[in-house]
Structure formats: C-alpha cells, structure tokens
PDB file of C-alpha atoms and ligand atoms in Angstrom:
ATOM      1  CA  MET A   1       0.000   0.000   0.000  1.00 64.00           C
ATOM      2  CA  HIS A   2       1.252   3.499  -0.841  1.00 77.00           C
ATOM      3  CA  ASP A   3       2.562   5.454   2.161  1.00 86.00           C
ATOM      4  CA  PRO A   4       0.569   8.733   2.260  1.00 88.00           C
ATOM      5  CA  GLN A   5       3.568  10.581   3.656  1.00 95.00           C
ATOM      6  CA  LEU A   6       5.637   9.936   0.516  1.00 94.00           C
ATOM      7  CA  ALA A   7       5.023  11.465  -2.917  1.00 93.00           C
ATOM      8  CA  ALA A   8       5.051   9.236  -5.997  1.00 90.00           C
ATOM      9  CA  ASP A   9       8.725  10.132  -6.621  1.00 90.00           C
ATOM     10  CA  GLY A  10       9.669   9.048  -3.064  1.00 88.00           C
ATOM     11  CA  ARG A  11      10.040  12.570  -1.682  1.00 93.00           C
ATOM     12  CA  LEU A  12       8.511  13.470   1.676  1.00 97.00           C
ATOM     13  CA  ARG A  13       4.951  14.841   1.293  1.00 97.00           C
ATOM     14  CA  HIS A  14       3.991  14.826   5.004  1.00 98.00           C
ATOM     15  CA  LEU A  15       5.748  13.619   8.168  1.00 98.00           C
ATOM     16  CA  LEU A  16       3.226  11.533  10.101  1.00 98.00           C
ATOM     17  CA  THR A  17       5.105   8.565  11.567  1.00 98.00           C
ATOM     18  CA  LEU A  18       8.435   6.747  11.399  1.00 98.00           C
ATOM     19  CA  ASP A  19       6.522   3.476  10.992  1.00 97.00           C
ATOM     20  CA  GLY A  20       7.344   2.279   7.490  1.00 95.00           C
ATOM     21  CA  LEU A  21       9.504   5.286   6.591  1.00 96.00           C
ATOM     22  CA  PRO A  22      12.427   3.907   4.565  1.00 95.00           C
ATOM     23  CA  ARG A  23      15.822   3.750   6.273  1.00 97.00           C
ATOM     24  CA  ALA A  24      17.344   5.972   3.567  1.00 97.00           C
ATOM     25  CA  ARG A  25      14.739   8.689   4.217  1.00 97.00           C
ATOM     26  CA  ILE A  26      15.349   8.577   7.986  1.00 98.00           C
ATOM     27  CA  GLU A  27      19.109   8.756   7.444  1.00 98.00           C
ATOM     28  CA  SER A  28      18.778  11.664   5.038  1.00 98.00           C
ATOM     29  CA  LEU A  29      16.754  13.585   7.653  1.00 98.00           C
ATOM     30  CA  LEU A  30      19.442  12.895  10.271  1.00 98.00           C
ATOM     31  CA  ASP A  31      22.213  13.884   7.836  1.00 98.00           C
ATOM     32  CA  ASP A  32      20.439  17.127   6.902  1.00 98.00           C
ATOM     33  CA  ALA A  33      19.904  17.911  10.603  1.00 98.00           C
ATOM     34  CA  ALA A  34      23.593  17.340  11.349  1.00 98.00           C
ATOM     35  CA  ARG A  35      24.612  19.571   8.418  1.00 98.00           C
ATOM     36  CA  LEU A  36      22.291  22.379   9.485  1.00 98.00           C
ATOM     37  CA  ARG A  37      23.564  22.051  13.065  1.00 98.00           C
ATOM     38  CA  ALA A  38      27.193  22.336  11.963  1.00 98.00           C
ATOM     39  CA  GLN A  39      26.401  25.401   9.880  1.00 98.00           C
ATOM     40  CA  TRP A  40      24.401  27.049  12.677  1.00 98.00           C
ATOM     41  CA  ARG A  41      27.101  26.390  15.253  1.00 98.00           C
ATOM     42  CA  THR A  42      29.934  27.732  13.132  1.00 98.00           C
ATOM     43  CA  GLN A  43      28.187  30.696  11.497  1.00 97.00           C
ATOM     44  CA  ARG A  44      25.158  31.423  13.705  1.00 96.00           C
ATOM     45  CA  ALA A  45      23.243  31.839  10.453  1.00 96.00           C
ATOM     46  CA  LEU A  46      21.524  29.568   7.963  1.00 98.00           C
ATOM     47  CA  PRO A  47      20.421  29.904   4.346  1.00 97.00           C
ATOM     48  CA  PRO A  48      16.794  31.105   4.068  1.00 97.00           C
ATOM     49  CA  LEU A  49      15.562  27.755   2.784  1.00 98.00           C
ATOM     50  CA  LEU A  50      12.000  28.579   3.846  1.00 98.00           C
ATOM     51  CA  ALA A  51      11.830  32.214   2.719  1.00 98.00           C
ATOM     52  CA  GLY A  52       8.293  33.068   1.614  1.00 97.00           C
ATOM     53  CA  ARG A  53       6.848  29.998   3.343  1.00 98.00           C
ATOM     54  CA  SER A  54       4.251  30.087   6.134  1.00 98.00           C
ATOM     55  CA  VAL A  55       4.175  27.483   8.903  1.00 98.00           C
ATOM     56  CA  VAL A  56       1.171  27.223  11.260  1.00 97.00           C
ATOM     57  CA  ASN A  57       1.600  25.617  14.672  1.00 97.00           C
ATOM     58  CA  LEU A  58      -1.676  23.893  15.632  1.00 96.00           C
ATOM     59  CA  PHE A  59      -1.199  22.585  19.170  1.00 96.00           C
ATOM     60  CA  PHE A  60      -4.330  21.143  20.778  1.00 94.00           C
ATOM     61  CA  GLU A  61      -2.233  19.812  23.706  1.00 94.00           C
ATOM     62  CA  ALA A  62       0.394  21.459  25.883  1.00 93.00           C
ATOM     63  CA  SER A  63       4.024  21.472  24.737  1.00 95.00           C
ATOM     64  CA  THR A  64       7.245  23.214  25.683  1.00 96.00           C
ATOM     65  CA  ARG A  65       9.973  21.484  23.659  1.00 97.00           C
ATOM     66  CA  THR A  66       8.207  20.496  20.446  1.00 98.00           C
ATOM     67  CA  ARG A  67       6.318  23.729  19.893  1.00 97.00           C
ATOM     68  CA  THR A  68       9.237  26.022  20.691  1.00 98.00           C
ATOM     69  CA  SER A  69      11.699  24.051  18.601  1.00 98.00           C
ATOM     70  CA  PHE A  70       9.394  23.902  15.565  1.00 98.00           C
ATOM     71  CA  ASP A  71       8.940  27.656  15.920  1.00 98.00           C
ATOM     72  CA  LEU A  72      12.694  28.328  16.154  1.00 98.00           C
ATOM     73  CA  ALA A  73      13.483  25.888  13.355  1.00 98.00           C
ATOM     74  CA  ALA A  74      11.046  27.507  10.934  1.00 98.00           C
ATOM     75  CA  ARG A  75      12.040  31.089  11.811  1.00 98.00           C
ATOM     76  CA  ARG A  76      15.782  30.394  11.588  1.00 98.00           C
ATOM     77  CA  LEU A  77      15.223  29.086   8.054  1.00 98.00           C
ATOM     78  CA  GLY A  78      13.301  32.224   7.101  1.00 98.00           C
ATOM     79  CA  ALA A  79       9.658  31.103   7.335  1.00 98.00           C
ATOM     80  CA  LEU A  80       6.784  33.136   8.700  1.00 98.00           C
ATOM     81  CA  VAL A  81       5.365  31.290  11.733  1.00 98.00           C
ATOM     82  CA  ILE A  82       1.823  31.544  13.073  1.00 97.00           C
ATOM     83  CA  ASN A  83       1.215  30.088  16.523  1.00 94.00           C
ATOM     84  CA  PHE A  84      -2.496  29.430  16.114  1.00 89.00           C
ATOM     85  CA  ASP A  85      -4.408  30.236  19.296  1.00 84.00           C
ATOM     86  CA  ILE A  86      -6.901  27.395  19.633  1.00 82.00           C
ATOM     87  CA  ALA A  87      -8.784  28.941  22.574  1.00 79.00           C
ATOM     88  CA  SER A  88      -9.644  32.140  20.704  1.00 79.00           C
ATOM     89  CA  SER A  89     -10.218  30.485  17.308  1.00 80.00           C
ATOM     90  CA  SER A  90     -13.423  29.377  15.642  1.00 82.00           C
ATOM     91  CA  THR A  91     -12.681  25.768  16.625  1.00 81.00           C
ATOM     92  CA  SER A  92     -14.034  26.851  20.026  1.00 77.00           C
ATOM     93  CA  LYS A  93     -17.319  27.734  18.204  1.00 82.00           C
ATOM     94  CA  GLY A  94     -17.613  24.230  16.793  1.00 85.00           C
ATOM     95  CA  GLU A  95     -15.778  24.604  13.467  1.00 89.00           C
ATOM     96  CA  THR A  96     -14.464  21.218  12.363  1.00 92.00           C
ATOM     97  CA  LEU A  97     -10.737  20.666  12.147  1.00 92.00           C
ATOM     98  CA  GLU A  98     -11.087  19.983   8.429  1.00 94.00           C
ATOM     99  CA  ASP A  99     -12.792  23.369   7.920  1.00 94.00           C
ATOM    100  CA  THR A 100     -10.143  25.126  10.017  1.00 94.00           C
ATOM    101  CA  LEU A 101      -7.463  23.508   7.870  1.00 95.00           C
ATOM    102  CA  ALA A 102      -9.206  24.451   4.596  1.00 96.00           C
ATOM    103  CA  THR A 103      -9.606  28.032   5.837  1.00 95.00           C
ATOM    104  CA  LEU A 104      -5.932  28.410   6.708  1.00 95.00           C
ATOM    105  CA  GLU A 105      -4.841  26.639   3.530  1.00 97.00           C
ATOM    106  CA  ALA A 106      -6.910  29.148   1.518  1.00 97.00           C
ATOM    107  CA  MET A 107      -4.597  31.813   2.999  1.00 97.00           C
ATOM    108  CA  ASP A 108      -1.651  29.957   1.429  1.00 97.00           C
ATOM    109  CA  ALA A 109      -0.294  28.370   4.601  1.00 97.00           C
ATOM    110  CA  ASP A 110       2.380  25.909   3.463  1.00 98.00           C
ATOM    111  CA  ALA A 111       2.677  23.605   6.488  1.00 98.00           C
ATOM    112  CA  PHE A 112       0.773  22.688   9.625  1.00 98.00           C
ATOM    113  CA  VAL A 113       2.504  21.344  12.704  1.00 98.00           C
ATOM    114  CA  VAL A 114      -0.183  19.384  14.546  1.00 97.00           C
ATOM    115  CA  ARG A 115      -0.341  18.007  18.080  1.00 97.00           C
ATOM    116  CA  HIS A 116      -3.604  16.369  19.135  1.00 96.00           C
ATOM    117  CA  ARG A 117      -4.733  13.952  21.831  1.00 95.00           C
ATOM    118  CA  GLU A 118      -6.636  11.791  19.316  1.00 96.00           C
ATOM    119  CA  ASN A 119      -4.713   9.156  17.372  1.00 97.00           C
ATOM    120  CA  ASP A 120      -4.529   9.770  13.627  1.00 96.00           C
ATOM    121  CA  THR A 121      -5.627  13.427  13.642  1.00 97.00           C
ATOM    122  CA  PRO A 122      -2.518  14.499  11.642  1.00 98.00           C
ATOM    123  CA  ALA A 123      -3.137  11.694   9.114  1.00 97.00           C
ATOM    124  CA  LEU A 124      -6.780  12.735   8.815  1.00 97.00           C
ATOM    125  CA  LEU A 125      -5.758  16.340   8.152  1.00 97.00           C
ATOM    126  CA  ALA A 126      -3.122  15.182   5.655  1.00 97.00           C
ATOM    127  CA  SER A 127      -5.849  13.405   3.696  1.00 96.00           C
ATOM    128  CA  HIS A 128      -7.699  16.749   3.388  1.00 96.00           C
ATOM    129  CA  CYS A 129      -4.702  18.917   2.407  1.00 96.00           C
ATOM    130  CA  ARG A 130      -4.618  20.277  -1.115  1.00 94.00           C
ATOM    131  CA  GLN A 131      -1.035  21.558  -1.157  1.00 95.00           C
ATOM    132  CA  ALA A 132       0.150  22.028   2.396  1.00 98.00           C
ATOM    133  CA  ALA A 133       2.289  19.565   4.336  1.00 98.00           C
ATOM    134  CA  ILE A 134       1.359  18.136   7.735  1.00 98.00           C
ATOM    135  CA  LEU A 135       4.019  17.504  10.375  1.00 98.00           C
ATOM    136  CA  ASN A 136       2.887  15.347  13.275  1.00 98.00           C
ATOM    137  CA  ALA A 137       3.996  16.904  16.556  1.00 98.00           C
ATOM    138  CA  GLY A 138       2.490  14.026  18.568  1.00 98.00           C
ATOM    139  CA  ASP A 139      -0.916  12.298  18.253  1.00 98.00           C
ATOM    140  CA  GLY A 140      -2.440  10.347  21.136  1.00 96.00           C
ATOM    141  CA  ASN A 141      -0.302   7.310  21.875  1.00 95.00           C
ATOM    142  CA  ARG A 142       0.425   6.701  18.201  1.00 96.00           C
ATOM    143  CA  ALA A 143       3.436   8.650  16.958  1.00 98.00           C
ATOM    144  CA  HIS A 144       5.852  11.496  17.672  1.00 98.00           C
ATOM    145  CA  PRO A 145       8.118  11.214  14.641  1.00 98.00           C
ATOM    146  CA  THR A 146      10.319  14.263  15.228  1.00 98.00           C
ATOM    147  CA  GLN A 147      10.971  13.058  18.806  1.00 98.00           C
ATOM    148  CA  GLY A 148      12.011   9.721  17.309  1.00 98.00           C
ATOM    149  CA  LEU A 149      14.336  11.494  14.871  1.00 99.00           C
ATOM    150  CA  LEU A 150      15.961  13.665  17.521  1.00 99.00           C
ATOM    151  CA  ASP A 151      16.490  10.613  19.700  1.00 98.00           C
ATOM    152  CA  LEU A 152      18.118   8.763  16.780  1.00 99.00           C
ATOM    153  CA  LEU A 153      20.372  11.734  16.034  1.00 99.00           C
ATOM    154  CA  THR A 154      21.416  11.995  19.686  1.00 98.00           C
ATOM    155  CA  ILE A 155      22.255   8.292  19.859  1.00 98.00           C
ATOM    156  CA  ARG A 156      24.114   8.353  16.535  1.00 98.00           C
ATOM    157  CA  ASP A 157      26.157  11.383  17.665  1.00 98.00           C
ATOM    158  CA  ARG A 158      27.241   9.757  20.921  1.00 97.00           C
ATOM    159  CA  LYS A 159      27.543   6.120  19.834  1.00 98.00           C
ATOM    160  CA  GLY A 160      28.529   6.610  16.204  1.00 98.00           C
ATOM    161  CA  ARG A 161      25.852   4.154  15.057  1.00 98.00           C
ATOM    162  CA  ILE A 162      22.456   2.650  15.824  1.00 98.00           C
ATOM    163  CA  ASP A 163      23.211  -0.749  14.308  1.00 98.00           C
ATOM    164  CA  GLY A 164      23.818  -3.416  16.918  1.00 97.00           C
ATOM    165  CA  LEU A 165      22.909  -1.379  20.011  1.00 98.00           C
ATOM    166  CA  LYS A 166      20.931  -2.608  23.002  1.00 98.00           C
ATOM    167  CA  VAL A 167      18.310  -0.027  23.974  1.00 98.00           C
ATOM    168  CA  VAL A 168      16.099  -0.114  27.082  1.00 98.00           C
ATOM    169  CA  ILE A 169      12.936   2.019  27.211  1.00 98.00           C
ATOM    170  CA  CYS A 170      11.333   2.246  30.654  1.00 98.00           C
ATOM    171  CA  GLY A 171       8.054   3.738  31.831  1.00 97.00           C
ATOM    172  CA  ASP A 172       4.485   3.978  30.607  1.00 95.00           C
ATOM    173  CA  ILE A 173       5.111   2.201  27.318  1.00 96.00           C
ATOM    174  CA  ARG A 174       1.441   1.429  26.730  1.00 94.00           C
ATOM    175  CA  HIS A 175       0.422   5.077  26.400  1.00 93.00           C
ATOM    176  CA  SER A 176       3.647   6.424  24.901  1.00 96.00           C
ATOM    177  CA  ARG A 177       3.865   7.841  21.396  1.00 97.00           C
ATOM    178  CA  VAL A 178       7.561   8.488  22.059  1.00 98.00           C
ATOM    179  CA  ALA A 179       8.186   4.774  22.695  1.00 98.00           C
ATOM    180  CA  ARG A 180       6.408   3.858  19.456  1.00 97.00           C
ATOM    181  CA  SER A 181       8.344   6.334  17.316  1.00 98.00           C
ATOM    182  CA  ASP A 182      11.639   5.442  19.003  1.00 98.00           C
ATOM    183  CA  VAL A 183      11.042   1.747  18.370  1.00 98.00           C
ATOM    184  CA  HIS A 184      10.127   2.311  14.711  1.00 98.00           C
ATOM    185  CA  GLY A 185      13.227   4.435  14.153  1.00 98.00           C
ATOM    186  CA  LEU A 186      15.578   2.156  16.083  1.00 98.00           C
ATOM    187  CA  GLN A 187      14.343  -0.916  14.232  1.00 98.00           C
ATOM    188  CA  ALA A 188      14.672   0.821  10.855  1.00 98.00           C
ATOM    189  CA  LEU A 189      18.281   1.706  11.679  1.00 98.00           C
ATOM    190  CA  GLY A 190      19.242  -1.739  12.916  1.00 98.00           C
ATOM    191  CA  ALA A 191      19.241  -1.678  16.739  1.00 98.00           C
ATOM    192  CA  ALA A 192      20.086  -5.190  17.946  1.00 97.00           C
ATOM    193  CA  ALA A 193      17.727  -5.408  20.933  1.00 98.00           C
ATOM    194  CA  ILE A 194      15.001  -3.181  22.329  1.00 98.00           C
ATOM    195  CA  HIS A 195      13.748  -3.954  25.848  1.00 97.00           C
ATOM    196  CA  LEU A 196      10.495  -2.365  27.043  1.00 97.00           C
ATOM    197  CA  CYS A 197      10.176  -2.100  30.834  1.00 97.00           C
ATOM    198  CA  GLY A 198       7.543  -0.958  33.281  1.00 95.00           C
ATOM    199  CA  PRO A 199       4.765  -2.130  35.594  1.00 94.00           C
ATOM    200  CA  THR A 200       2.504  -4.763  34.004  1.00 92.00           C
ATOM    201  CA  ALA A 201      -0.458  -2.408  33.680  1.00 91.00           C
ATOM    202  CA  LEU A 202       1.638   0.075  31.699  1.00 94.00           C
ATOM    203  CA  LEU A 203       3.229  -2.465  29.373  1.00 94.00           C
ATOM    204  CA  PRO A 204       1.663  -3.167  25.983  1.00 90.00           C
ATOM    205  CA  ALA A 205       0.510  -6.501  24.710  1.00 76.00           C
ATOM    206  CA  GLY A 206       3.528  -8.030  22.943  1.00 62.00           C
ATOM    207  CA  ALA A 207       1.819  -7.788  19.567  1.00 82.00           C
ATOM    208  CA  ALA A 208       1.795  -3.978  19.777  1.00 88.00           C
ATOM    209  CA  PHE A 209       5.598  -3.852  19.606  1.00 94.00           C
ATOM    210  CA  PRO A 210       6.782  -6.684  17.369  1.00 94.00           C
ATOM    211  CA  GLY A 211      10.456  -7.532  17.724  1.00 95.00           C
ATOM    212  CA  CYS A 212      10.820  -5.998  21.216  1.00 96.00           C
ATOM    213  CA  VAL A 213      11.516  -7.800  24.492  1.00 95.00           C
ATOM    214  CA  ILE A 214       8.951  -7.045  27.217  1.00 95.00           C
ATOM    215  CA  ASP A 215      10.676  -6.974  30.582  1.00 91.00           C
ATOM    216  CA  GLU A 216       9.178  -6.247  34.005  1.00 91.00           C
ATOM    217  CA  ASP A 217      12.527  -6.446  35.779  1.00 96.00           C
ATOM    218  CA  PHE A 218      14.333  -3.184  35.104  1.00 97.00           C
ATOM    219  CA  ASP A 219      17.542  -4.367  36.791  1.00 97.00           C
ATOM    220  CA  VAL A 220      17.767  -7.375  34.475  1.00 96.00           C
ATOM    221  CA  ALA A 221      16.928  -5.330  31.374  1.00 97.00           C
ATOM    222  CA  LEU A 222      19.637  -2.789  32.160  1.00 98.00           C
ATOM    223  CA  THR A 223      22.472  -5.305  32.026  1.00 96.00           C
ATOM    224  CA  ASP A 224      24.901  -4.207  29.287  1.00 95.00           C
ATOM    225  CA  ALA A 225      22.486  -1.631  27.875  1.00 97.00           C
ATOM    226  CA  ASP A 226      23.994   0.910  25.480  1.00 98.00           C
ATOM    227  CA  VAL A 227      21.118   3.369  25.681  1.00 98.00           C
ATOM    228  CA  ILE A 228      18.451   3.896  28.379  1.00 98.00           C
ATOM    229  CA  ILE A 229      15.391   5.964  27.499  1.00 98.00           C
ATOM    230  CA  MET A 230      13.295   6.900  30.529  1.00 98.00           C
ATOM    231  CA  LEU A 231       9.692   8.007  29.999  1.00 98.00           C
ATOM    232  CA  ARG A 232       7.642  10.415  32.057  1.00 94.00           C
ATOM    233  CA  ILE A 233       5.230   8.810  34.467  1.00 91.00           C
ATOM    234  CA  GLN A 234       1.866  10.514  34.961  1.00 83.00           C
ATOM    235  CA  ARG A 235       1.210  10.230  38.676  1.00 80.00           C
ATOM    236  CA  GLU A 236      -2.600  10.014  38.303  1.00 77.00           C
ATOM    237  CA  ARG A 237      -2.343   7.175  35.771  1.00 81.00           C
ATOM    238  CA  LEU A 238       0.322   5.416  37.826  1.00 82.00           C
ATOM    239  CA  GLU A 239      -1.789   5.344  40.962  1.00 80.00           C
ATOM    240  CA  HIS A 240      -4.981   4.486  39.085  1.00 83.00           C
ATOM    241  CA  ALA A 241      -3.505   1.708  36.907  1.00 80.00           C
ATOM    242  CA  THR A 242      -0.894   0.196  39.203  1.00 81.00           C
ATOM    243  CA  GLN A 243      -1.717   1.274  42.756  1.00 84.00           C
ATOM    244  CA  LEU A 244       1.958   2.258  42.993  1.00 84.00           C
ATOM    245  CA  ASP A 245       2.771   5.704  44.333  1.00 88.00           C
ATOM    246  CA  GLY A 246       5.772   7.715  43.153  1.00 90.00           C
ATOM    247  CA  ALA A 247       8.061   6.279  45.838  1.00 92.00           C
ATOM    248  CA  ALA A 248       7.115   2.661  45.087  1.00 92.00           C
ATOM    249  CA  TYR A 249       7.569   3.276  41.366  1.00 94.00           C
ATOM    250  CA  HIS A 250      10.975   4.830  41.983  1.00 95.00           C
ATOM    251  CA  ALA A 251      12.020   1.806  44.041  1.00 96.00           C
ATOM    252  CA  ARG A 252      11.324  -0.570  41.125  1.00 96.00           C
ATOM    253  CA  PHE A 253      11.782   1.524  38.007  1.00 97.00           C
ATOM    254  CA  GLY A 254      13.555   4.742  38.955  1.00 97.00           C
ATOM    255  CA  LEU A 255      16.928   5.268  37.273  1.00 98.00           C
ATOM    256  CA  THR A 256      19.366   5.797  40.144  1.00 98.00           C
ATOM    257  CA  GLY A 257      23.147   5.977  39.992  1.00 97.00           C
ATOM    258  CA  GLN A 258      23.336   2.469  41.453  1.00 96.00           C
ATOM    259  CA  ARG A 259      21.031   1.059  38.753  1.00 97.00           C
ATOM    260  CA  LEU A 260      22.844   2.895  35.994  1.00 98.00           C
ATOM    261  CA  ALA A 261      26.008   1.004  36.979  1.00 96.00           C
ATOM    262  CA  ARG A 262      24.367  -2.230  35.714  1.00 95.00           C
ATOM    263  CA  ALA A 263      24.390  -0.857  32.177  1.00 97.00           C
ATOM    264  CA  GLY A 264      27.458  -0.356  30.002  1.00 86.00           C
ATOM    265  CA  HIS A 265      29.900   2.094  31.623  1.00 91.00           C
ATOM    266  CA  ASP A 266      29.283   4.504  28.748  1.00 96.00           C
ATOM    267  CA  ALA A 267      25.527   3.902  28.521  1.00 98.00           C
ATOM    268  CA  LEU A 268      23.636   6.922  27.325  1.00 98.00           C
ATOM    269  CA  VAL A 269      20.763   8.235  29.480  1.00 98.00           C
ATOM    270  CA  MET A 270      17.882   9.883  27.647  1.00 98.00           C
ATOM    271  CA  HIS A 271      14.456  11.307  28.482  1.00 98.00           C
ATOM    272  CA  PRO A 272      12.044  13.131  26.139  1.00 98.00           C
ATOM    273  CA  GLY A 273      10.902  15.426  28.972  1.00 96.00           C
ATOM    274  CA  PRO A 274       9.246  16.780  30.922  1.00 95.00           C
ATOM    275  CA  ILE A 275      11.062  14.986  33.758  1.00 96.00           C
ATOM    276  CA  ASN A 276       9.685  13.925  37.143  1.00 95.00           C
ATOM    277  CA  ARG A 277      12.881  14.123  39.184  1.00 96.00           C
ATOM    278  CA  GLY A 278      12.972  11.539  41.959  1.00 95.00           C
ATOM    279  CA  VAL A 279      10.220   9.434  40.340  1.00 95.00           C
ATOM    280  CA  GLU A 280      11.448   7.943  37.030  1.00 97.00           C
ATOM    281  CA  ILE A 281      14.941   9.419  37.257  1.00 98.00           C
ATOM    282  CA  ASP A 282      17.200  10.810  39.976  1.00 98.00           C
ATOM    283  CA  SER A 283      18.625  14.296  39.566  1.00 98.00           C
ATOM    284  CA  SER A 284      22.160  12.933  39.884  1.00 98.00           C
ATOM    285  CA  VAL A 285      21.535  10.816  36.757  1.00 98.00           C
ATOM    286  CA  ALA A 286      19.483  13.359  34.808  1.00 98.00           C
ATOM    287  CA  ASP A 287      22.211  15.956  35.311  1.00 98.00           C
ATOM    288  CA  GLY A 288      25.128  13.485  35.249  1.00 97.00           C
ATOM    289  CA  ALA A 289      27.902  12.887  32.719  1.00 97.00           C
ATOM    290  CA  GLN A 290      26.015  10.097  30.914  1.00 98.00           C
ATOM    291  CA  SER A 291      22.893  12.180  30.394  1.00 98.00           C
ATOM    292  CA  ALA A 292      22.103  13.386  26.874  1.00 98.00           C
ATOM    293  CA  ILE A 293      18.806  15.038  27.835  1.00 98.00           C
ATOM    294  CA  LEU A 294      19.761  18.581  26.863  1.00 98.00           C
ATOM    295  CA  ASP A 295      21.461  17.313  23.681  1.00 98.00           C
ATOM    296  CA  GLN A 296      18.085  15.804  22.770  1.00 98.00           C
ATOM    297  CA  VAL A 297      16.455  19.196  23.236  1.00 98.00           C
ATOM    298  CA  ALA A 298      19.119  20.932  21.145  1.00 98.00           C
ATOM    299  CA  ASN A 299      18.864  18.322  18.385  1.00 98.00           C
ATOM    300  CA  GLY A 300      15.101  18.817  18.282  1.00 98.00           C
ATOM    301  CA  VAL A 301      15.554  22.182  16.588  1.00 98.00           C
ATOM    302  CA  PHE A 302      17.766  20.711  13.850  1.00 98.00           C
ATOM    303  CA  VAL A 303      15.692  17.633  13.026  1.00 98.00           C
ATOM    304  CA  ARG A 304      12.648  19.901  12.753  1.00 98.00           C
ATOM    305  CA  MET A 305      14.602  22.178  10.428  1.00 98.00           C
ATOM    306  CA  ALA A 306      15.525  19.147   8.324  1.00 98.00           C
ATOM    307  CA  ALA A 307      11.930  17.958   8.153  1.00 98.00           C
ATOM    308  CA  LEU A 308      10.573  21.409   7.251  1.00 98.00           C
ATOM    309  CA  ALA A 309      13.296  21.868   4.624  1.00 98.00           C
ATOM    310  CA  GLN A 310      12.650  18.486   3.007  1.00 98.00           C
ATOM    311  CA  LEU A 311       8.928  19.247   2.890  1.00 98.00           C
ATOM    312  CA  LEU A 312       8.995  22.903   1.859  1.00 97.00           C
ATOM    313  CA  ALA A 313      12.334  24.007   0.423  1.00 86.00           C
ATOM    314  CA  PRO A 314      12.303  24.503  -3.360  1.00 82.00           C
TER     315      PRO A 314
HETATM  316  N1   CP B   1       9.167  15.671  24.327  1.00 83.74           N
HETATM  317  C1   CP B   1       8.060  16.424  24.121  1.00 83.74           C
HETATM  318  O1   CP B   1       7.231  16.152  23.252  1.00 83.74           O
HETATM  319  O2   CP B   1       7.978  17.499  24.957  1.00 83.74           O
HETATM  320  P1   CP B   1       6.832  18.605  24.909  1.00 83.74           P
HETATM  321  O3   CP B   1       5.546  17.944  25.332  1.00 83.74           O
HETATM  322  O4   CP B   1       7.284  19.684  25.862  1.00 83.74           O
HETATM  323  O5   CP B   1       6.719  19.101  23.494  1.00 83.74           O
END
C-alpha cells in the first residue's frame, strides 16, 4: 500500500510517523539535521531555505519542547510562523478541524505542525490537504516522529551508530507515542535489541511492539544496555492503573546511579521530557555525565529544520 507521507517520486509529502519510513529517508533527515547544526554552530546563520513559506503551529495539547523548537526551526530558516491560538479560534465555536485547515490553507499556509490527543488526527488532516504539508507533533499514543528522529540523532552522535545497540525504554510504554516512534526508528536503523520495561499495567501486549523484548525487571533489562530511554510517568495514571505511588515506582523503576552502573559504563541516558525528578529518574543521573537530555532538546531544533526543509524548500 502506498505510504501517504511519501510522494510518488519518493520525496517526503507529510511527516506523520516513522513506521514504514524507509531507512534511507530517515538517514537523510538525520544527515540534513547534522549539516544544518554544523552550519548554525559555526556561522550562527543559515540559508533562508524557507523564505516566503508560512508554517502554522496547531497545538491542541500542551508542549514546551516540540512547539518552541518547531517555531525556532522555521524562523531560523526564514519562514513566517503563526502560533495558532486554539482557545480564541473558531474551533471553540464548533468549526471542524477539516474546515479550520481548509480556511488556513486558503490563505496559502504551506505547512501545519499538529499536536492532538486523538490518534490519527494528523493523518486525517493530511488526507484533506490540497497543497500544504502536515508535520505530526504528537498524536495520542500513536506517533511522535520528530521526537524519534531527535532521539536517533542523539544516539548516533554519541555512539557513532544505531546498528547493533541494546536499547532499554522504561516507563508507561502502553500510552507512549515516544516509545512507538523510538522503536520504529531504532528498528529501521538496525538496533540489535530493544527492551520495554515498566509495571505490568503500563506495558503493551507483545503484539503492539513486534520484535521488542517485554521486561518487568528493570535491573535485568539494564544489564549491558547501550542506551536507556526513561519516559515520564503521569502520577494520576500510575496510581490508578498500578496502585503504585511515586516512591514505590521509583524503588522498582527509577533510574538511580546504582542502577545505571548495571548498564554499560558509557551507557547513554535519555528522556524526552518533561522529567519527574525523583520518580522515574534521579537528579544525579538526569544531570550526570552520561545524560544526553539537553542534547536531545538541542537536536530537536535541527531535526525539525531538516523535516521542514525536506517538505517545503524549493
Ligand atoms: N518531548 C516532548 O514532546 O515534549 P513537549 O511535550 O514539551 O513538546
């Protein structure tokens, strides 16, 4: 079946998910991001690849990192950026999302960056676009492709490769779009083993993550890990689904300095943010020498530049 995010000639038409995106396309996005990063860091300026283009941020859920980095990425490449205010828009009067999209597209908006709590909203909007591109900034528990890309870039920078690595992802896997996009990207780029850890109620059925090892014992999973990705735990969901409080969760699944020692001595510690310090990760680890958390944030700007440029640059 044809992938709706690719044009007939194989170029990117939308960015909706890493699931099924060819390895070469993922690598070209990472390569473009690394090139733009090198240019930005040496010259503090970039070519206006998006001059004359308009990018609309449509965030129906809260965001700090994704929204700000899409905004910076687009502006630094010369685009006009509109941060659409949902609360004061006609969507609050009952206008459908499709009609909102058609209205903004009629004003020659070139791209929409969409975050929504419902799975598949970006794909639905993509199916209604005439010309504009849709970039998924996170939908429900389904996909967060630019988070997956920035995680891949961060790992590739520090480890030199993805091929052959052992990666452990720990937390609320069942409800995590980050876990899904990370797994799709890691598998496409040849990770050797991906272990998914967490309390039973927050782990998916095995079929939801083919090729991954489901592991309830975090200490066992950590042995010889190359990369550890910790996920944010929502306290309300934790207590409702598992009857564990923050302290009990930390005792079993919190990444402490002592636990980190079970992994490879140069294991990379990652977290998409926002962090619950003292619950899923200790401050000494989050701020320690093995942490790449702020590198992830920095890389977010460049992978979003790469995605916007591949979608919109002439
Ligand atoms: N990682 C991530 O998506 O963070 P935000 O919710 O702050 O965008």
